[in-house]
Amino acid sequence: MAWSQSSSWTTFLLAPTPLAIAVTLIIAVVTPLFLHFIIYRSTSTTSLPSFLLLGPSNAGKTSLLTLFERGIPAATHTSQHPLIVEVSLPVTTGAASSRYRSSNDPTSQVHKRFLLIDTPGHGKLRHHALDNLIKPQYLKGIIFVVDAANISPGSSGLKEAAEFLHDILLTLQKRATKLKTSRTLSEIPVLIAANKLDLFTALPAALVSNVLEREITNVRLSRSKGLLDSGIAMNDGDSSDDKDWLGDGGEGSFKFSQLEEVNVTVTVEGGNVVGDGANVTKWWDWIGSIL
């Protein structure tokens, strides 16, 4: 047989010889292993789901990040740049994607890992947060941290938190309304984490939701008035594709439930990072329900 001829090699490999059978078995076994251990693992390490940590300065974002990462909150200072850490759900919290997996399945831990992205809360540095919202690759949700002891009605803390939250929700709304393709838009739910509930002056989660909705109504009214003063009508014919106001037409009271029609679900849960024992169970549960 002339081994230099390609037809001879083809005939040999297709012949029912022990060597040809052995080569076939090796290929059949090695190929799936290669795909699993090389391609799958290299992809999974670079495509972990992520959660964006937002909120005004001094709300407790970085303390929450260190608590999630290390198990204990660390002393922090005002953030100047985004910080990304890899976090795993605690053993007591399950991931929604693993509800049908056996507890002995070694891959179950992979589905409990995610990236937490902390962004500066100072007004001049909030472009970092908006940049992550414009191109939300692998973004699974947003955690907006507020100081529940610093958002009493009429306070500057409430106004700052409401304005920031208004801009974040408006960005998510525009992301949905500007979509021109037919593919389904991935949902980016929002958790408003009412922090510092261990303090006597802190508002409970239900009141935090109410005061934020009322203050966002005021922000929306002020922004709408600015649009009218600039000559942009609230009911322009093209407004459905590029709305510059949040919710249902910018009129009446704002409610978080108005955003559900653009696939944005807002949940408000209370807890505390520091103080007399951290209590962040509801926040962990919310993350687990999305993973």
PDB file of C-alpha atoms in Angstrom:
ATOM      1  CA  MET A   1       0.000   0.000   0.000  1.00  0.00           C
ATOM      2  CA  ALA A   2       1.345   3.436  -0.933  1.00  0.00           C
ATOM      3  CA  TRP A   3       1.142   5.399   2.347  1.00  0.00           C
ATOM      4  CA  SER A   4       1.873   8.625   0.519  1.00  0.00           C
ATOM      5  CA  GLN A   5      -1.477   8.446  -1.217  1.00  0.00           C
ATOM      6  CA  SER A   6      -4.434   9.994   0.622  1.00  0.00           C
ATOM      7  CA  SER A   7      -6.791   7.306  -0.703  1.00  0.00           C
ATOM      8  CA  SER A   8      -4.671   4.630   1.001  1.00  0.00           C
ATOM      9  CA  TRP A   9      -4.986   6.357   4.374  1.00  0.00           C
ATOM     10  CA  THR A  10      -8.747   6.682   3.935  1.00  0.00           C
ATOM     11  CA  THR A  11      -9.094   3.016   3.062  1.00  0.00           C
ATOM     12  CA  PHE A  12      -6.994   1.983   6.054  1.00  0.00           C
ATOM     13  CA  LEU A  13      -8.930   4.112   8.565  1.00  0.00           C
ATOM     14  CA  LEU A  14     -12.287   2.906   7.278  1.00  0.00           C
ATOM     15  CA  ALA A  15     -11.250  -0.726   7.301  1.00  0.00           C
ATOM     16  CA  PRO A  16     -12.478  -2.869  10.262  1.00  0.00           C
ATOM     17  CA  THR A  17      -8.993  -3.370  11.660  1.00  0.00           C
ATOM     18  CA  PRO A  18      -8.150  -3.274  15.403  1.00  0.00           C
ATOM     19  CA  LEU A  19      -5.983  -0.207  14.918  1.00  0.00           C
ATOM     20  CA  ALA A  20      -8.685   1.706  13.052  1.00  0.00           C
ATOM     21  CA  ILE A  21     -11.240   0.819  15.733  1.00  0.00           C
ATOM     22  CA  ALA A  22      -8.848   1.963  18.474  1.00  0.00           C
ATOM     23  CA  VAL A  23      -8.227   5.290  16.732  1.00  0.00           C
ATOM     24  CA  THR A  24     -11.982   5.831  16.364  1.00  0.00           C
ATOM     25  CA  LEU A  25     -12.605   5.129  20.060  1.00  0.00           C
ATOM     26  CA  ILE A  26      -9.845   7.497  21.115  1.00  0.00           C
ATOM     27  CA  ILE A  27     -11.299  10.304  19.003  1.00  0.00           C
ATOM     28  CA  ALA A  28     -14.814   9.624  20.312  1.00  0.00           C
ATOM     29  CA  VAL A  29     -13.641   9.826  23.932  1.00  0.00           C
ATOM     30  CA  VAL A  30     -11.094  12.651  23.724  1.00  0.00           C
ATOM     31  CA  THR A  31     -13.191  15.119  21.725  1.00  0.00           C
ATOM     32  CA  PRO A  32     -16.019  15.550  24.303  1.00  0.00           C
ATOM     33  CA  LEU A  33     -13.480  15.766  27.118  1.00  0.00           C
ATOM     34  CA  PHE A  34     -11.595  18.459  25.249  1.00  0.00           C
ATOM     35  CA  LEU A  35     -14.760  20.471  24.662  1.00  0.00           C
ATOM     36  CA  HIS A  36     -15.793  20.190  28.307  1.00  0.00           C
ATOM     37  CA  PHE A  37     -12.531  20.816  30.133  1.00  0.00           C
ATOM     38  CA  ILE A  38     -10.979  23.317  27.756  1.00  0.00           C
ATOM     39  CA  ILE A  39     -13.694  25.288  26.000  1.00  0.00           C
ATOM     40  CA  TYR A  40     -16.414  25.141  28.681  1.00  0.00           C
ATOM     41  CA  ARG A  41     -14.125  26.009  31.566  1.00  0.00           C
ATOM     42  CA  SER A  42     -12.380  28.845  29.745  1.00  0.00           C
ATOM     43  CA  THR A  43     -15.760  30.335  28.847  1.00  0.00           C
ATOM     44  CA  SER A  44     -17.280  30.025  32.300  1.00  0.00           C
ATOM     45  CA  THR A  45     -14.373  31.826  33.971  1.00  0.00           C
ATOM     46  CA  THR A  46     -14.863  34.900  31.804  1.00  0.00           C
ATOM     47  CA  SER A  47     -18.649  35.043  31.729  1.00  0.00           C
ATOM     48  CA  LEU A  48     -19.760  35.012  35.339  1.00  0.00           C
ATOM     49  CA  PRO A  49     -23.052  36.827  35.916  1.00  0.00           C
ATOM     50  CA  SER A  50     -22.649  40.231  37.504  1.00  0.00           C
ATOM     51  CA  PHE A  51     -24.574  42.533  39.816  1.00  0.00           C
ATOM     52  CA  LEU A  52     -24.113  46.297  39.834  1.00  0.00           C
ATOM     53  CA  LEU A  53     -23.859  47.984  43.240  1.00  0.00           C
ATOM     54  CA  LEU A  54     -25.215  51.549  43.140  1.00  0.00           C
ATOM     55  CA  GLY A  55     -26.334  54.235  45.543  1.00  0.00           C
ATOM     56  CA  PRO A  56     -25.415  57.617  47.042  1.00  0.00           C
ATOM     57  CA  SER A  57     -22.195  58.171  48.957  1.00  0.00           C
ATOM     58  CA  ASN A  58     -22.101  56.840  52.538  1.00  0.00           C
ATOM     59  CA  ALA A  59     -25.034  54.491  51.939  1.00  0.00           C
ATOM     60  CA  GLY A  60     -22.875  51.463  52.771  1.00  0.00           C
ATOM     61  CA  LYS A  61     -22.122  50.016  49.318  1.00  0.00           C
ATOM     62  CA  THR A  62     -18.446  49.204  49.852  1.00  0.00           C
ATOM     63  CA  SER A  63     -19.148  47.811  53.323  1.00  0.00           C
ATOM     64  CA  LEU A  64     -21.745  45.547  51.754  1.00  0.00           C
ATOM     65  CA  LEU A  65     -19.256  44.460  49.104  1.00  0.00           C
ATOM     66  CA  THR A  66     -16.649  43.476  51.706  1.00  0.00           C
ATOM     67  CA  LEU A  67     -19.312  41.669  53.742  1.00  0.00           C
ATOM     68  CA  PHE A  68     -20.394  39.644  50.719  1.00  0.00           C
ATOM     69  CA  GLU A  69     -16.799  38.905  49.730  1.00  0.00           C
ATOM     70  CA  ARG A  70     -15.183  38.196  53.131  1.00  0.00           C
ATOM     71  CA  GLY A  71     -18.068  37.461  55.457  1.00  0.00           C
ATOM     72  CA  ILE A  72     -17.346  40.527  57.595  1.00  0.00           C
ATOM     73  CA  PRO A  73     -17.620  44.238  56.726  1.00  0.00           C
ATOM     74  CA  ALA A  74     -14.324  46.104  56.551  1.00  0.00           C
ATOM     75  CA  ALA A  75     -13.491  49.729  57.240  1.00  0.00           C
ATOM     76  CA  THR A  76     -14.030  51.678  54.013  1.00  0.00           C
ATOM     77  CA  HIS A  77     -13.575  55.115  52.520  1.00  0.00           C
ATOM     78  CA  THR A  78     -15.332  56.996  49.753  1.00  0.00           C
ATOM     79  CA  SER A  79     -14.866  55.103  46.493  1.00  0.00           C
ATOM     80  CA  GLN A  80     -13.123  56.884  43.620  1.00  0.00           C
ATOM     81  CA  HIS A  81     -13.095  54.043  41.097  1.00  0.00           C
ATOM     82  CA  PRO A  82     -15.208  50.953  40.375  1.00  0.00           C
ATOM     83  CA  LEU A  83     -14.244  47.828  42.272  1.00  0.00           C
ATOM     84  CA  ILE A  84     -15.025  44.290  41.060  1.00  0.00           C
ATOM     85  CA  VAL A  85     -14.870  41.202  43.272  1.00  0.00           C
ATOM     86  CA  GLU A  86     -15.942  37.586  42.812  1.00  0.00           C
ATOM     87  CA  VAL A  87     -18.538  36.430  45.322  1.00  0.00           C
ATOM     88  CA  SER A  88     -20.277  33.140  46.082  1.00  0.00           C
ATOM     89  CA  LEU A  89     -23.699  32.648  47.617  1.00  0.00           C
ATOM     90  CA  PRO A  90     -23.556  31.355  51.195  1.00  0.00           C
ATOM     91  CA  VAL A  91     -24.247  27.669  51.718  1.00  0.00           C
ATOM     92  CA  THR A  92     -27.651  28.514  53.203  1.00  0.00           C
ATOM     93  CA  THR A  93     -28.781  30.298  50.030  1.00  0.00           C
ATOM     94  CA  GLY A  94     -29.594  28.387  46.862  1.00  0.00           C
ATOM     95  CA  ALA A  95     -29.406  29.598  43.278  1.00  0.00           C
ATOM     96  CA  ALA A  96     -32.587  29.471  41.217  1.00  0.00           C
ATOM     97  CA  SER A  97     -30.740  27.741  38.370  1.00  0.00           C
ATOM     98  CA  SER A  98     -29.739  24.918  40.742  1.00  0.00           C
ATOM     99  CA  ARG A  99     -33.148  24.103  42.189  1.00  0.00           C
ATOM    100  CA  TYR A 100     -33.299  20.826  40.254  1.00  0.00           C
ATOM    101  CA  ARG A 101     -29.673  19.894  40.847  1.00  0.00           C
ATOM    102  CA  SER A 102     -28.562  17.312  43.365  1.00  0.00           C
ATOM    103  CA  SER A 103     -26.795  18.652  46.435  1.00  0.00           C
ATOM    104  CA  ASN A 104     -23.928  16.322  45.488  1.00  0.00           C
ATOM    105  CA  ASP A 105     -23.604  17.781  42.000  1.00  0.00           C
ATOM    106  CA  PRO A 106     -20.110  19.347  41.881  1.00  0.00           C
ATOM    107  CA  THR A 107     -21.261  21.918  39.310  1.00  0.00           C
ATOM    108  CA  SER A 108     -23.838  23.397  41.672  1.00  0.00           C
ATOM    109  CA  GLN A 109     -21.197  25.657  43.222  1.00  0.00           C
ATOM    110  CA  VAL A 110     -20.388  27.131  39.814  1.00  0.00           C
ATOM    111  CA  HIS A 111     -23.928  28.461  39.548  1.00  0.00           C
ATOM    112  CA  LYS A 112     -23.579  30.242  42.905  1.00  0.00           C
ATOM    113  CA  ARG A 113     -20.661  32.426  41.828  1.00  0.00           C
ATOM    114  CA  PHE A 114     -21.041  35.962  40.504  1.00  0.00           C
ATOM    115  CA  LEU A 115     -19.229  39.271  40.141  1.00  0.00           C
ATOM    116  CA  LEU A 116     -20.174  42.252  42.293  1.00  0.00           C
ATOM    117  CA  ILE A 117     -19.318  45.644  40.796  1.00  0.00           C
ATOM    118  CA  ASP A 118     -19.106  48.535  43.260  1.00  0.00           C
ATOM    119  CA  THR A 119     -19.358  52.010  41.689  1.00  0.00           C
ATOM    120  CA  PRO A 120     -18.663  55.430  43.241  1.00  0.00           C
ATOM    121  CA  GLY A 121     -21.717  57.205  44.604  1.00  0.00           C
ATOM    122  CA  HIS A 122     -20.429  60.760  44.287  1.00  0.00           C
ATOM    123  CA  GLY A 123     -22.365  62.804  41.755  1.00  0.00           C
ATOM    124  CA  LYS A 124     -19.310  63.579  39.624  1.00  0.00           C
ATOM    125  CA  LEU A 125     -18.335  59.906  39.403  1.00  0.00           C
ATOM    126  CA  ARG A 126     -21.688  58.339  38.580  1.00  0.00           C
ATOM    127  CA  HIS A 127     -20.801  58.002  34.916  1.00  0.00           C
ATOM    128  CA  HIS A 128     -19.150  54.723  35.910  1.00  0.00           C
ATOM    129  CA  ALA A 129     -22.567  53.358  36.852  1.00  0.00           C
ATOM    130  CA  LEU A 130     -24.225  54.584  33.669  1.00  0.00           C
ATOM    131  CA  ASP A 131     -21.435  53.094  31.544  1.00  0.00           C
ATOM    132  CA  ASN A 132     -22.223  49.655  32.991  1.00  0.00           C
ATOM    133  CA  LEU A 133     -25.925  50.120  32.220  1.00  0.00           C
ATOM    134  CA  ILE A 134     -25.409  51.161  28.612  1.00  0.00           C
ATOM    135  CA  LYS A 135     -23.535  47.915  27.821  1.00  0.00           C
ATOM    136  CA  PRO A 136     -24.841  45.478  30.441  1.00  0.00           C
ATOM    137  CA  GLN A 137     -22.932  42.339  29.378  1.00  0.00           C
ATOM    138  CA  TYR A 138     -23.791  39.462  31.731  1.00  0.00           C
ATOM    139  CA  LEU A 139     -25.562  41.918  34.067  1.00  0.00           C
ATOM    140  CA  LYS A 140     -28.194  40.050  36.076  1.00  0.00           C
ATOM    141  CA  GLY A 141     -29.413  42.750  38.436  1.00  0.00           C
ATOM    142  CA  ILE A 142     -28.876  46.068  40.188  1.00  0.00           C
ATOM    143  CA  ILE A 143     -28.554  46.568  43.944  1.00  0.00           C
ATOM    144  CA  PHE A 144     -29.304  50.182  44.848  1.00  0.00           C
ATOM    145  CA  VAL A 145     -28.235  50.817  48.443  1.00  0.00           C
ATOM    146  CA  VAL A 146     -29.845  53.633  50.431  1.00  0.00           C
ATOM    147  CA  ASP A 147     -29.290  54.789  53.990  1.00  0.00           C
ATOM    148  CA  ALA A 148     -32.721  54.211  55.519  1.00  0.00           C
ATOM    149  CA  ALA A 149     -31.800  56.507  58.417  1.00  0.00           C
ATOM    150  CA  ASN A 150     -31.022  59.425  56.089  1.00  0.00           C
ATOM    151  CA  ILE A 151     -34.019  59.619  53.749  1.00  0.00           C
ATOM    152  CA  SER A 152     -36.703  61.168  55.907  1.00  0.00           C
ATOM    153  CA  PRO A 153     -39.229  63.278  53.950  1.00  0.00           C
ATOM    154  CA  GLY A 154     -37.790  66.642  52.940  1.00  0.00           C
ATOM    155  CA  SER A 155     -34.180  65.682  53.666  1.00  0.00           C
ATOM    156  CA  SER A 156     -31.281  66.269  51.303  1.00  0.00           C
ATOM    157  CA  GLY A 157     -30.422  62.578  51.604  1.00  0.00           C
ATOM    158  CA  LEU A 158     -33.809  61.606  50.204  1.00  0.00           C
ATOM    159  CA  LYS A 159     -33.506  64.068  47.331  1.00  0.00           C
ATOM    160  CA  GLU A 160     -30.038  62.791  46.388  1.00  0.00           C
ATOM    161  CA  ALA A 161     -31.101  59.143  46.524  1.00  0.00           C
ATOM    162  CA  ALA A 162     -34.298  59.783  44.534  1.00  0.00           C
ATOM    163  CA  GLU A 163     -32.506  61.737  41.804  1.00  0.00           C
ATOM    164  CA  PHE A 164     -29.867  59.030  41.399  1.00  0.00           C
ATOM    165  CA  LEU A 165     -32.453  56.249  41.398  1.00  0.00           C
ATOM    166  CA  HIS A 166     -34.602  58.201  38.931  1.00  0.00           C
ATOM    167  CA  ASP A 167     -31.702  58.414  36.478  1.00  0.00           C
ATOM    168  CA  ILE A 168     -30.899  54.705  36.828  1.00  0.00           C
ATOM    169  CA  LEU A 169     -34.503  53.636  36.250  1.00  0.00           C
ATOM    170  CA  LEU A 170     -34.855  56.049  33.335  1.00  0.00           C
ATOM    171  CA  THR A 171     -31.762  54.530  31.725  1.00  0.00           C
ATOM    172  CA  LEU A 172     -33.258  51.040  32.079  1.00  0.00           C
ATOM    173  CA  GLN A 173     -36.557  52.271  30.641  1.00  0.00           C
ATOM    174  CA  LYS A 174     -34.845  53.843  27.634  1.00  0.00           C
ATOM    175  CA  ARG A 175     -32.880  50.625  27.124  1.00  0.00           C
ATOM    176  CA  ALA A 176     -36.183  48.786  26.739  1.00  0.00           C
ATOM    177  CA  THR A 177     -38.056  51.334  24.627  1.00  0.00           C
ATOM    178  CA  LYS A 178     -35.182  51.896  22.205  1.00  0.00           C
ATOM    179  CA  LEU A 179     -34.788  48.219  21.369  1.00  0.00           C
ATOM    180  CA  LYS A 180     -35.351  47.852  17.622  1.00  0.00           C
ATOM    181  CA  THR A 181     -34.830  44.113  17.174  1.00  0.00           C
ATOM    182  CA  SER A 182     -37.377  41.368  17.715  1.00  0.00           C
ATOM    183  CA  ARG A 183     -35.350  39.412  20.267  1.00  0.00           C
ATOM    184  CA  THR A 184     -36.590  39.354  23.843  1.00  0.00           C
ATOM    185  CA  LEU A 185     -34.926  41.916  26.073  1.00  0.00           C
ATOM    186  CA  SER A 186     -33.226  40.379  29.084  1.00  0.00           C
ATOM    187  CA  GLU A 187     -34.682  41.512  32.367  1.00  0.00           C
ATOM    188  CA  ILE A 188     -32.535  43.577  34.740  1.00  0.00           C
ATOM    189  CA  PRO A 189     -34.357  43.589  38.099  1.00  0.00           C
ATOM    190  CA  VAL A 190     -33.577  46.196  40.736  1.00  0.00           C
ATOM    191  CA  LEU A 191     -33.219  45.634  44.471  1.00  0.00           C
ATOM    192  CA  ILE A 192     -33.461  48.716  46.669  1.00  0.00           C
ATOM    193  CA  ALA A 193     -31.466  47.650  49.715  1.00  0.00           C
ATOM    194  CA  ALA A 194     -32.690  49.753  52.643  1.00  0.00           C
ATOM    195  CA  ASN A 195     -29.530  49.692  54.763  1.00  0.00           C
ATOM    196  CA  LYS A 196     -28.913  50.588  58.428  1.00  0.00           C
ATOM    197  CA  LEU A 197     -32.254  49.313  59.696  1.00  0.00           C
ATOM    198  CA  ASP A 198     -30.518  48.636  63.009  1.00  0.00           C
ATOM    199  CA  LEU A 199     -30.595  52.383  63.705  1.00  0.00           C
ATOM    200  CA  PHE A 200     -33.530  53.828  65.647  1.00  0.00           C
ATOM    201  CA  THR A 201     -34.148  56.592  63.076  1.00  0.00           C
ATOM    202  CA  ALA A 202     -34.218  54.235  60.085  1.00  0.00           C
ATOM    203  CA  LEU A 203     -37.402  53.903  58.062  1.00  0.00           C
ATOM    204  CA  PRO A 204     -38.775  50.372  57.509  1.00  0.00           C
ATOM    205  CA  ALA A 205     -38.614  48.971  53.996  1.00  0.00           C
ATOM    206  CA  ALA A 206     -42.268  49.742  53.200  1.00  0.00           C
ATOM    207  CA  LEU A 207     -41.830  53.420  54.114  1.00  0.00           C
ATOM    208  CA  VAL A 208     -38.559  53.583  52.193  1.00  0.00           C
ATOM    209  CA  SER A 209     -40.484  52.484  49.101  1.00  0.00           C
ATOM    210  CA  ASN A 210     -43.202  55.090  49.682  1.00  0.00           C
ATOM    211  CA  VAL A 211     -40.919  58.067  50.290  1.00  0.00           C
ATOM    212  CA  LEU A 212     -38.767  57.200  47.283  1.00  0.00           C
ATOM    213  CA  GLU A 213     -41.819  56.933  45.023  1.00  0.00           C
ATOM    214  CA  ARG A 214     -43.093  60.317  46.240  1.00  0.00           C
ATOM    215  CA  GLU A 215     -39.727  62.004  45.818  1.00  0.00           C
ATOM    216  CA  ILE A 216     -39.205  60.467  42.361  1.00  0.00           C
ATOM    217  CA  THR A 217     -42.619  61.916  41.480  1.00  0.00           C
ATOM    218  CA  ASN A 218     -41.239  65.352  42.410  1.00  0.00           C
ATOM    219  CA  VAL A 219     -38.061  64.729  40.411  1.00  0.00           C
ATOM    220  CA  ARG A 220     -40.108  63.628  37.418  1.00  0.00           C
ATOM    221  CA  LEU A 221     -42.328  66.705  37.665  1.00  0.00           C
ATOM    222  CA  SER A 222     -39.293  68.980  37.816  1.00  0.00           C
ATOM    223  CA  ARG A 223     -37.660  67.246  34.838  1.00  0.00           C
ATOM    224  CA  SER A 224     -40.925  67.343  32.856  1.00  0.00           C
ATOM    225  CA  LYS A 225     -41.253  71.057  33.504  1.00  0.00           C
ATOM    226  CA  GLY A 226     -37.728  71.507  32.199  1.00  0.00           C
ATOM    227  CA  LEU A 227     -38.648  69.652  29.015  1.00  0.00           C
ATOM    228  CA  LEU A 228     -41.725  71.814  28.522  1.00  0.00           C
ATOM    229  CA  ASP A 229     -39.752  74.998  29.133  1.00  0.00           C
ATOM    230  CA  SER A 230     -37.261  73.871  26.491  1.00  0.00           C
ATOM    231  CA  GLY A 231     -40.066  73.429  23.960  1.00  0.00           C
ATOM    232  CA  ILE A 232     -40.265  69.607  23.980  1.00  0.00           C
ATOM    233  CA  ALA A 233     -43.896  68.503  24.290  1.00  0.00           C
ATOM    234  CA  MET A 234     -44.689  65.601  26.592  1.00  0.00           C
ATOM    235  CA  ASN A 235     -46.938  63.982  23.986  1.00  0.00           C
ATOM    236  CA  ASP A 236     -44.753  64.260  20.888  1.00  0.00           C
ATOM    237  CA  GLY A 237     -45.468  61.652  18.266  1.00  0.00           C
ATOM    238  CA  ASP A 238     -42.024  60.067  18.615  1.00  0.00           C
ATOM    239  CA  SER A 239     -42.029  60.051  22.394  1.00  0.00           C
ATOM    240  CA  SER A 240     -42.664  56.303  22.693  1.00  0.00           C
ATOM    241  CA  ASP A 241     -39.202  55.547  21.323  1.00  0.00           C
ATOM    242  CA  ASP A 242     -37.204  58.117  23.285  1.00  0.00           C
ATOM    243  CA  LYS A 243     -39.012  59.109  26.460  1.00  0.00           C
ATOM    244  CA  ASP A 244     -37.181  61.542  28.708  1.00  0.00           C
ATOM    245  CA  TRP A 245     -39.545  61.029  31.602  1.00  0.00           C
ATOM    246  CA  LEU A 246     -40.001  58.041  33.849  1.00  0.00           C
ATOM    247  CA  GLY A 247     -43.094  55.856  34.032  1.00  0.00           C
ATOM    248  CA  ASP A 248     -46.563  56.494  32.648  1.00  0.00           C
ATOM    249  CA  GLY A 249     -46.303  59.686  30.630  1.00  0.00           C
ATOM    250  CA  GLY A 250     -44.779  61.791  33.381  1.00  0.00           C
ATOM    251  CA  GLU A 251     -48.173  62.641  34.874  1.00  0.00           C
ATOM    252  CA  GLY A 252     -49.595  61.806  38.277  1.00  0.00           C
ATOM    253  CA  SER A 253     -47.838  59.826  40.977  1.00  0.00           C
ATOM    254  CA  PHE A 254     -44.943  57.580  40.151  1.00  0.00           C
ATOM    255  CA  LYS A 255     -45.028  53.944  41.242  1.00  0.00           C
ATOM    256  CA  PHE A 256     -42.301  51.345  40.848  1.00  0.00           C
ATOM    257  CA  SER A 257     -44.926  48.997  39.413  1.00  0.00           C
ATOM    258  CA  GLN A 258     -45.182  51.239  36.327  1.00  0.00           C
ATOM    259  CA  LEU A 259     -41.824  49.914  35.164  1.00  0.00           C
ATOM    260  CA  GLU A 260     -42.994  46.324  34.934  1.00  0.00           C
ATOM    261  CA  GLU A 261     -44.311  46.977  31.425  1.00  0.00           C
ATOM    262  CA  VAL A 262     -40.711  47.607  30.309  1.00  0.00           C
ATOM    263  CA  ASN A 263     -39.514  44.445  32.072  1.00  0.00           C
ATOM    264  CA  VAL A 264     -37.983  46.220  35.083  1.00  0.00           C
ATOM    265  CA  THR A 265     -39.032  44.807  38.457  1.00  0.00           C
ATOM    266  CA  VAL A 266     -38.218  46.857  41.557  1.00  0.00           C
ATOM    267  CA  THR A 267     -38.067  45.188  44.977  1.00  0.00           C
ATOM    268  CA  VAL A 268     -37.431  46.911  48.310  1.00  0.00           C
ATOM    269  CA  GLU A 269     -35.910  44.887  51.153  1.00  0.00           C
ATOM    270  CA  GLY A 270     -34.427  46.025  54.440  1.00  0.00           C
ATOM    271  CA  GLY A 271     -31.302  44.975  56.284  1.00  0.00           C
ATOM    272  CA  ASN A 272     -28.083  46.220  57.834  1.00  0.00           C
ATOM    273  CA  VAL A 273     -24.423  45.628  57.054  1.00  0.00           C
ATOM    274  CA  VAL A 274     -22.814  46.792  60.304  1.00  0.00           C
ATOM    275  CA  GLY A 275     -24.109  47.464  63.790  1.00  0.00           C
ATOM    276  CA  ASP A 276     -25.312  44.803  66.191  1.00  0.00           C
ATOM    277  CA  GLY A 277     -24.815  41.884  63.815  1.00  0.00           C
ATOM    278  CA  ALA A 278     -25.206  42.026  60.041  1.00  0.00           C
ATOM    279  CA  ASN A 279     -28.611  41.119  58.641  1.00  0.00           C
ATOM    280  CA  VAL A 280     -28.527  40.737  54.859  1.00  0.00           C
ATOM    281  CA  THR A 281     -30.451  37.476  54.439  1.00  0.00           C
ATOM    282  CA  LYS A 282     -33.186  39.024  52.277  1.00  0.00           C
ATOM    283  CA  TRP A 283     -30.581  40.526  49.970  1.00  0.00           C
ATOM    284  CA  TRP A 284     -28.849  37.174  49.576  1.00  0.00           C
ATOM    285  CA  ASP A 285     -32.202  35.536  48.848  1.00  0.00           C
ATOM    286  CA  TRP A 286     -32.956  38.114  46.158  1.00  0.00           C
ATOM    287  CA  ILE A 287     -29.618  37.436  44.460  1.00  0.00           C
ATOM    288  CA  GLY A 288     -30.142  33.690  44.701  1.00  0.00           C
ATOM    289  CA  SER A 289     -33.573  33.980  43.074  1.00  0.00           C
ATOM    290  CA  ILE A 290     -31.915  35.503  39.985  1.00  0.00           C
ATOM    291  CA  LEU A 291     -28.811  33.344  39.610  1.00  0.00           C
TER     292      LEU A 291
END
